[in-house]
Amino acid sequence: QVQLVESGGGLVQAGGSLRLSCAASGTIFSGNTMGWYRQAPGKQRELVATITSRGSRNYADSVKGRFTISRDNGENTLFLQMNSLKPEDTAVYYCNLIDGTFRRREFWGKGTLVTVSS
C-alpha cells in the first residue's frame, strides 16, 4: 500500500517558477516509475512527465525545456520544477506511481492546484 501526497501548488504569474513535491510512503519497491499528470478544468488528465527508478525521463512536448522531473536518492520523493510557466499550465497536478515488481500496482495522489495568472 502506497500513499502519495503532493505539495507546492499555488498561484504564480506567467513566466514564474514553482516547485512541486510528492511524498511517497508505504511499501515501495525499488523498481518503479513515478510521474506527474495534470488536469485542467473541462479537460482530461494528461501526462506531464515521468521518471523511472533508474532515472530515465520522459516529458510531454508542451513542457519540454521548461519543466524538470526528478526524484530523491531514497526514491520516495518526486519533484517537478516548473519554470517559464504559462497560463495554459494551470491545472491540478497529480503525482503517480506505478510498480510492477510482483503485480502491477498504480497509485495516485489527490493533487495540488497550480494557477498561472497572465
PDB file of C-alpha atoms in Angstrom:
ATOM      1  CA  GLN A   1       0.000   0.000   0.000  1.00  0.00           C
ATOM      2  CA  VAL A   2       1.378   3.363  -1.066  1.00  0.00           C
ATOM      3  CA  GLN A   3       0.277   6.851  -0.233  1.00  0.00           C
ATOM      4  CA  LEU A   4       1.216   9.876  -2.321  1.00  0.00           C
ATOM      5  CA  VAL A   5       0.874  13.429  -1.063  1.00  0.00           C
ATOM      6  CA  GLU A   6       1.533  16.392  -3.325  1.00  0.00           C
ATOM      7  CA  SER A   7       2.538  19.840  -2.177  1.00  0.00           C
ATOM      8  CA  GLY A   8       3.878  23.076  -3.587  1.00  0.00           C
ATOM      9  CA  GLY A   9       0.995  24.237  -5.716  1.00  0.00           C
ATOM     10  CA  GLY A  10      -0.188  27.788  -5.664  1.00  0.00           C
ATOM     11  CA  LEU A  11      -0.674  30.970  -7.621  1.00  0.00           C
ATOM     12  CA  VAL A  12       2.151  32.270  -9.770  1.00  0.00           C
ATOM     13  CA  GLN A  13       2.460  34.850 -12.512  1.00  0.00           C
ATOM     14  CA  ALA A  14       3.204  33.861 -16.073  1.00  0.00           C
ATOM     15  CA  GLY A  15       6.927  33.468 -16.543  1.00  0.00           C
ATOM     16  CA  GLY A  16       7.415  32.495 -12.934  1.00  0.00           C
ATOM     17  CA  SER A  17       8.504  29.252 -11.353  1.00  0.00           C
ATOM     18  CA  LEU A  18       7.067  26.722  -8.971  1.00  0.00           C
ATOM     19  CA  ARG A  19       8.390  23.502  -7.482  1.00  0.00           C
ATOM     20  CA  LEU A  20       6.039  20.639  -6.727  1.00  0.00           C
ATOM     21  CA  SER A  21       6.827  17.796  -4.378  1.00  0.00           C
ATOM     22  CA  CYS A  22       5.288  14.379  -3.909  1.00  0.00           C
ATOM     23  CA  ALA A  23       5.999  12.428  -0.760  1.00  0.00           C
ATOM     24  CA  ALA A  24       5.523   8.695  -1.131  1.00  0.00           C
ATOM     25  CA  SER A  25       5.089   6.389   1.814  1.00  0.00           C
ATOM     26  CA  GLY A  26       4.216   2.765   2.388  1.00  0.00           C
ATOM     27  CA  THR A  27       5.539  -0.360   0.739  1.00  0.00           C
ATOM     28  CA  ILE A  28       7.549   0.975  -2.177  1.00  0.00           C
ATOM     29  CA  PHE A  29       9.772  -1.371  -4.135  1.00  0.00           C
ATOM     30  CA  SER A  30      12.940  -0.211  -5.804  1.00  0.00           C
ATOM     31  CA  GLY A  31      11.767  -0.654  -9.363  1.00  0.00           C
ATOM     32  CA  ASN A  32       9.027   1.799 -10.182  1.00  0.00           C
ATOM     33  CA  THR A  33       8.033   4.693 -12.351  1.00  0.00           C
ATOM     34  CA  MET A  34       6.769   7.945 -10.923  1.00  0.00           C
ATOM     35  CA  GLY A  35       5.216  10.781 -12.798  1.00  0.00           C
ATOM     36  CA  TRP A  36       3.254  13.959 -12.841  1.00  0.00           C
ATOM     37  CA  TYR A  37      -0.067  14.332 -14.584  1.00  0.00           C
ATOM     38  CA  ARG A  38      -2.316  17.341 -14.769  1.00  0.00           C
ATOM     39  CA  GLN A  39      -5.947  18.060 -15.380  1.00  0.00           C
ATOM     40  CA  ALA A  40      -7.247  21.443 -16.381  1.00  0.00           C
ATOM     41  CA  PRO A  41     -10.910  22.379 -15.929  1.00  0.00           C
ATOM     42  CA  GLY A  42     -13.047  20.693 -18.550  1.00  0.00           C
ATOM     43  CA  LYS A  43     -10.159  18.638 -19.907  1.00  0.00           C
ATOM     44  CA  GLN A  44      -8.935  15.086 -19.470  1.00  0.00           C
ATOM     45  CA  ARG A  45      -5.966  14.245 -17.327  1.00  0.00           C
ATOM     46  CA  GLU A  46      -2.741  14.335 -19.317  1.00  0.00           C
ATOM     47  CA  LEU A  47       0.797  13.192 -18.760  1.00  0.00           C
ATOM     48  CA  VAL A  48       3.327  15.864 -17.859  1.00  0.00           C
ATOM     49  CA  ALA A  49       6.482  13.885 -17.142  1.00  0.00           C
ATOM     50  CA  THR A  50       7.659  10.528 -15.856  1.00  0.00           C
ATOM     51  CA  ILE A  51      10.860   9.228 -14.343  1.00  0.00           C
ATOM     52  CA  THR A  52      11.884   5.656 -13.677  1.00  0.00           C
ATOM     53  CA  SER A  53      13.819   4.491 -10.654  1.00  0.00           C
ATOM     54  CA  ARG A  54      16.831   4.328 -12.969  1.00  0.00           C
ATOM     55  CA  GLY A  55      16.447   7.982 -13.889  1.00  0.00           C
ATOM     56  CA  SER A  56      15.006   7.706 -17.375  1.00  0.00           C
ATOM     57  CA  ARG A  57      12.806  10.728 -18.060  1.00  0.00           C
ATOM     58  CA  ASN A  58      10.008  11.464 -20.460  1.00  0.00           C
ATOM     59  CA  TYR A  59       8.221  14.767 -20.965  1.00  0.00           C
ATOM     60  CA  ALA A  60       5.157  15.955 -22.728  1.00  0.00           C
ATOM     61  CA  ASP A  61       6.069  18.149 -25.673  1.00  0.00           C
ATOM     62  CA  SER A  62       4.227  21.055 -24.107  1.00  0.00           C
ATOM     63  CA  VAL A  63       6.591  21.196 -21.122  1.00  0.00           C
ATOM     64  CA  LYS A  64       9.918  20.178 -22.631  1.00  0.00           C
ATOM     65  CA  GLY A  65      12.603  22.707 -21.843  1.00  0.00           C
ATOM     66  CA  ARG A  66      10.531  24.296 -19.102  1.00  0.00           C
ATOM     67  CA  PHE A  67       9.802  21.531 -16.585  1.00  0.00           C
ATOM     68  CA  THR A  68      12.229  19.153 -14.919  1.00  0.00           C
ATOM     69  CA  ILE A  69      11.187  15.979 -13.149  1.00  0.00           C
ATOM     70  CA  SER A  70      13.443  14.454 -10.513  1.00  0.00           C
ATOM     71  CA  ARG A  71      13.373  12.134  -7.534  1.00  0.00           C
ATOM     72  CA  ASP A  72      15.418  11.900  -4.362  1.00  0.00           C
ATOM     73  CA  ASN A  73      18.081   9.348  -3.558  1.00  0.00           C
ATOM     74  CA  GLY A  74      15.705   7.336  -1.438  1.00  0.00           C
ATOM     75  CA  GLU A  75      13.296   7.060  -4.368  1.00  0.00           C
ATOM     76  CA  ASN A  76      10.412   8.082  -2.198  1.00  0.00           C
ATOM     77  CA  THR A  77      10.051  11.741  -3.105  1.00  0.00           C
ATOM     78  CA  LEU A  78       9.203  13.135  -6.510  1.00  0.00           C
ATOM     79  CA  PHE A  79       9.715  16.702  -7.682  1.00  0.00           C
ATOM     80  CA  LEU A  80       8.628  18.824 -10.578  1.00  0.00           C
ATOM     81  CA  GLN A  81      10.489  22.060 -11.174  1.00  0.00           C
ATOM     82  CA  MET A  82       8.321  24.265 -13.345  1.00  0.00           C
ATOM     83  CA  ASN A  83       9.901  27.286 -14.981  1.00  0.00           C
ATOM     84  CA  SER A  84       8.623  29.795 -17.513  1.00  0.00           C
ATOM     85  CA  LEU A  85       5.085  28.986 -16.514  1.00  0.00           C
ATOM     86  CA  LYS A  86       2.269  29.797 -18.885  1.00  0.00           C
ATOM     87  CA  PRO A  87      -1.436  30.288 -18.211  1.00  0.00           C
ATOM     88  CA  GLU A  88      -2.123  27.040 -20.055  1.00  0.00           C
ATOM     89  CA  ASP A  89      -0.150  25.227 -17.356  1.00  0.00           C
ATOM     90  CA  THR A  90      -2.978  25.959 -14.951  1.00  0.00           C
ATOM     91  CA  ALA A  91      -4.287  22.637 -13.700  1.00  0.00           C
ATOM     92  CA  VAL A  92      -4.472  20.273 -10.805  1.00  0.00           C
ATOM     93  CA  TYR A  93      -1.218  18.353 -10.793  1.00  0.00           C
ATOM     94  CA  TYR A  94      -1.290  14.739  -9.674  1.00  0.00           C
ATOM     95  CA  CYS A  95       1.539  12.507  -8.522  1.00  0.00           C
ATOM     96  CA  ASN A  96       1.554   8.954  -9.841  1.00  0.00           C
ATOM     97  CA  LEU A  97       3.490   5.801  -9.027  1.00  0.00           C
ATOM     98  CA  ILE A  98       3.469   2.553 -10.986  1.00  0.00           C
ATOM     99  CA  ASP A  99       5.089  -0.548  -9.533  1.00  0.00           C
ATOM    100  CA  GLY A 100       5.211  -3.792 -11.457  1.00  0.00           C
ATOM    101  CA  THR A 101       7.587  -5.705  -9.217  1.00  0.00           C
ATOM    102  CA  PHE A 102       5.204  -8.557  -8.387  1.00  0.00           C
ATOM    103  CA  ARG A 103       1.989  -7.376  -9.953  1.00  0.00           C
ATOM    104  CA  ARG A 104       1.033  -4.082 -11.446  1.00  0.00           C
ATOM    105  CA  ARG A 105       0.189  -1.509  -8.837  1.00  0.00           C
ATOM    106  CA  GLU A 106      -0.748   2.079  -9.553  1.00  0.00           C
ATOM    107  CA  PHE A 107      -1.245   4.858  -7.051  1.00  0.00           C
ATOM    108  CA  TRP A 108      -2.369   8.452  -7.290  1.00  0.00           C
ATOM    109  CA  GLY A 109      -2.173  11.443  -5.046  1.00  0.00           C
ATOM    110  CA  LYS A 110      -5.088  13.780  -4.531  1.00  0.00           C
ATOM    111  CA  GLY A 111      -3.485  16.598  -6.474  1.00  0.00           C
ATOM    112  CA  THR A 112      -2.231  20.107  -5.918  1.00  0.00           C
ATOM    113  CA  LEU A 113      -3.582  23.118  -7.758  1.00  0.00           C
ATOM    114  CA  VAL A 114      -1.301  25.274  -9.875  1.00  0.00           C
ATOM    115  CA  THR A 115      -2.741  28.538 -11.130  1.00  0.00           C
ATOM    116  CA  VAL A 116      -0.747  30.676 -13.541  1.00  0.00           C
ATOM    117  CA  SER A 117      -2.024  34.194 -13.996  1.00  0.00           C
ATOM    118  CA  SER A 118      -1.411  36.292 -17.077  1.00  0.00           C
TER     119      SER A 118
END
